[in-house]
GROMACS .gro file of C-alpha atoms in nm:
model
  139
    1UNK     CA    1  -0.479   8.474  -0.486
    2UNK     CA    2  -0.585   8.840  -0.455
    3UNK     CA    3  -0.663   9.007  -0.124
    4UNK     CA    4  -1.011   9.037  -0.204
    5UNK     CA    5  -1.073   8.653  -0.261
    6UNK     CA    6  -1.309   8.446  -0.056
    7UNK     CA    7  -1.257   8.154   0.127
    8UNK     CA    8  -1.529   7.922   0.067
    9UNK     CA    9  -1.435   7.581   0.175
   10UNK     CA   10  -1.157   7.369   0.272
   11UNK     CA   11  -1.137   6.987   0.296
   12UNK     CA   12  -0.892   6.830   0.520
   13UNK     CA   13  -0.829   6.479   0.465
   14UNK     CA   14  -0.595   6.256   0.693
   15UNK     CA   15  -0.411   5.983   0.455
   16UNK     CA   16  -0.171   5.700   0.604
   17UNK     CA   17  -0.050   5.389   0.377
   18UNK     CA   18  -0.008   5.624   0.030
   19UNK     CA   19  -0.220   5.361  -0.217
   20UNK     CA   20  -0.115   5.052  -0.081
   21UNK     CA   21  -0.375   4.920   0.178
   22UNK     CA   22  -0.381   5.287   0.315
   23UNK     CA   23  -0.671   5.507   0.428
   24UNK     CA   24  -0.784   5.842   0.386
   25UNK     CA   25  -1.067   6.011   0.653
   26UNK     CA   26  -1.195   6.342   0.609
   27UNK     CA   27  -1.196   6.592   0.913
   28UNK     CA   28  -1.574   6.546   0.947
   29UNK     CA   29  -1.599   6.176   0.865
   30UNK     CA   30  -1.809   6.201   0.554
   31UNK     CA   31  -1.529   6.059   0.349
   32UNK     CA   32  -1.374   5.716   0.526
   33UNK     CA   33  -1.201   5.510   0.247
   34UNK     CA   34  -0.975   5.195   0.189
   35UNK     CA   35  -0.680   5.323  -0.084
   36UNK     CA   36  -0.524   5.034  -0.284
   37UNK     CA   37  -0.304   5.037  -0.607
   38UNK     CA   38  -0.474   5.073  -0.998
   39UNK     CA   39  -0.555   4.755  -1.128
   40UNK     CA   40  -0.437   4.611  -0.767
   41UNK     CA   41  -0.648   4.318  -0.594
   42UNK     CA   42  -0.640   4.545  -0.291
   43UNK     CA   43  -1.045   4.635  -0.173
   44UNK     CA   44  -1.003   4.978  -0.178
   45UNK     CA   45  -1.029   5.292  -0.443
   46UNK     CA   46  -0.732   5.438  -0.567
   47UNK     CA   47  -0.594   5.816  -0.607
   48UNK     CA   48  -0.649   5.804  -0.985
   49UNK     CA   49  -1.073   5.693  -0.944
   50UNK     CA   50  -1.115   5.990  -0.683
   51UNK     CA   51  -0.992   6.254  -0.874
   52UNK     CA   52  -1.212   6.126  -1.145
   53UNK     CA   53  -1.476   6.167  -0.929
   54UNK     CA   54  -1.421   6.496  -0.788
   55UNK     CA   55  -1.285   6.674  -1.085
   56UNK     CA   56  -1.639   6.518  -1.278
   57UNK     CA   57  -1.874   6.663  -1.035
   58UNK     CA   58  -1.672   6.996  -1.021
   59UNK     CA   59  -1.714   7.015  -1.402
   60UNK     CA   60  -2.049   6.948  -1.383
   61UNK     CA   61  -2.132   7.224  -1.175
   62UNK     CA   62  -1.882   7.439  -1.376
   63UNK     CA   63  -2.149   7.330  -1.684
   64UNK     CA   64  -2.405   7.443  -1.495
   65UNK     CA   65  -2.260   7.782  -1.445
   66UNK     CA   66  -2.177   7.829  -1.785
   67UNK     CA   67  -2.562   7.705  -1.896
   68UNK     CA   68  -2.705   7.976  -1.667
   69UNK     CA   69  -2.506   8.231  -1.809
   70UNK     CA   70  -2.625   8.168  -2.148
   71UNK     CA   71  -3.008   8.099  -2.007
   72UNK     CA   72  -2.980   7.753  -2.167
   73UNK     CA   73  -3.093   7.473  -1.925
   74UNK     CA   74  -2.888   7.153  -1.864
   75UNK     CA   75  -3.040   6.807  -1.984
   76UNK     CA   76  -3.152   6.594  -1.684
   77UNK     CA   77  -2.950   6.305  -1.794
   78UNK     CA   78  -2.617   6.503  -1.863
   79UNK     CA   79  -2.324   6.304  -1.790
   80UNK     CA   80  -1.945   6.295  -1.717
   81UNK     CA   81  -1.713   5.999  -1.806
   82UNK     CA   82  -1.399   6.057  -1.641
   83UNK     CA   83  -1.076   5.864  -1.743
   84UNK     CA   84  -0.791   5.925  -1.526
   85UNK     CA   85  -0.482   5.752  -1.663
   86UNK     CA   86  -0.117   5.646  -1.433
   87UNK     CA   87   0.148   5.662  -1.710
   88UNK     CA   88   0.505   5.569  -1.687
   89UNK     CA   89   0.699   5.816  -1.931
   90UNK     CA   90   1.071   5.787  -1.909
   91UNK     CA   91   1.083   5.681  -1.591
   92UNK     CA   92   0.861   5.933  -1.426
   93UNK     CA   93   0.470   5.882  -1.348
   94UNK     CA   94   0.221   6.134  -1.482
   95UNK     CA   95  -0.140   6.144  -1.542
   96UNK     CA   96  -0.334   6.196  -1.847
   97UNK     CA   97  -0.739   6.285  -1.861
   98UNK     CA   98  -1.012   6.271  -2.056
   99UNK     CA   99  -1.327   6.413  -1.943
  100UNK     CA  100  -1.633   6.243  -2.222
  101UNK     CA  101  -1.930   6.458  -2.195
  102UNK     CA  102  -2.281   6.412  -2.293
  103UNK     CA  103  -2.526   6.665  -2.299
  104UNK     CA  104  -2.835   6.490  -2.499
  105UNK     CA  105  -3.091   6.697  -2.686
  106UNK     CA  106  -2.888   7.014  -2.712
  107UNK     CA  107  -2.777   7.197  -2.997
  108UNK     CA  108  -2.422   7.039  -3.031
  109UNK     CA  109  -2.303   7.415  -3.086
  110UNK     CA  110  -2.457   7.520  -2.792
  111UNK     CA  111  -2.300   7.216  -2.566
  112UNK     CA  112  -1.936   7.232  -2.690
  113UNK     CA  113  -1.966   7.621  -2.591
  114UNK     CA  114  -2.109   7.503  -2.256
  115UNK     CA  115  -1.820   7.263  -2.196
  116UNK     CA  116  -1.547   7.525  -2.326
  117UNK     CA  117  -1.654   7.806  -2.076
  118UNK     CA  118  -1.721   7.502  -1.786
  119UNK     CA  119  -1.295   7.397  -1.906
  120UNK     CA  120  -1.183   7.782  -1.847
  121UNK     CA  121  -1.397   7.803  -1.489
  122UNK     CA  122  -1.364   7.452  -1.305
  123UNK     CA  123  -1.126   7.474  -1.011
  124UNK     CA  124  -1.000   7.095  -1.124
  125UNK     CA  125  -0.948   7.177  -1.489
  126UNK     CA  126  -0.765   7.514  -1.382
  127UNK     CA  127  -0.540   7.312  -1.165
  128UNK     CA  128  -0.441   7.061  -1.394
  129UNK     CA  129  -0.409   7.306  -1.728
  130UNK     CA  130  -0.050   7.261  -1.866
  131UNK     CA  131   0.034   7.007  -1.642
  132UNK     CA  132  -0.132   6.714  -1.801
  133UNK     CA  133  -0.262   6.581  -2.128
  134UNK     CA  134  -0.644   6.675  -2.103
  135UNK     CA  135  -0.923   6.575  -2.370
  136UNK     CA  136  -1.278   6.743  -2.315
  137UNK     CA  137  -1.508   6.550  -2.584
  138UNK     CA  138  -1.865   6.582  -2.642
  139UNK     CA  139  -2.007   6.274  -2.694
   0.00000   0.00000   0.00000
């Protein structure tokens, strides 16, 4: 990070139990949730369904960015499938992502340049760039 960058938020979780009957609390007790393994008969989410869920609603607003910018306005019903996926490759576990979304009644030049510039700005997508097999489709 440069010198001149600005704090903006941070989120501070408290996790005991990993995703086996564990539990993760957020410092100000907006986020309170039961962790249990993918596929599992446990009650709880899992690791893989919340980072689908954050990294979706940080690309959405990354989308929403990148509309402004080009003084094109978001459909009301624009939409984010997430698919987070646990792989076991040679013995090690590693994820795999495809983000499906679906900008109805736009030009489908103007969404896929949307979704590009929302891919090169979202904190999640930044993150996870070269780490991980990532699809972004328009669907």
């Amino acid at each position: 990070m440069t010198q001149t960058a600005k704090l903006l938020y941070t989120a501070r979780t408290h996790t005991s139990g990993g995703r086996h009957d564990g539990i993760s609390r957020s410092s100000d007790g907006r986020l309170d949730v039961k962790l249990s393994p993918p596929g599992g008969a446990g009650i709880g989410t899992n690791p893989e369904q919340l980072f689908a869920a954050g990294w979706s609603a940080c690309f959405e607003g990354a989308m929403e960015l990148a509309a402004r910018k080009q003084k094109v306005t978001l459909p009301r019903k624009s939409a984010i499938d997430a698919e987070i996926d646990l792989v076991l490759d040679e013995g090690a576990y590693a994820l795999r992502a495809r983000l499906n979304v679906s900008l109805p009644g736009l030009d489908p030049e103007i969404a896929r340049g949307i979704i590009d510039e929302a891919h090169q700005t979202c904190p999640y997508s930044k993150a996870v760039r070269g780490n991980i097999d990532v699809t972004v489709a328009l669907i």
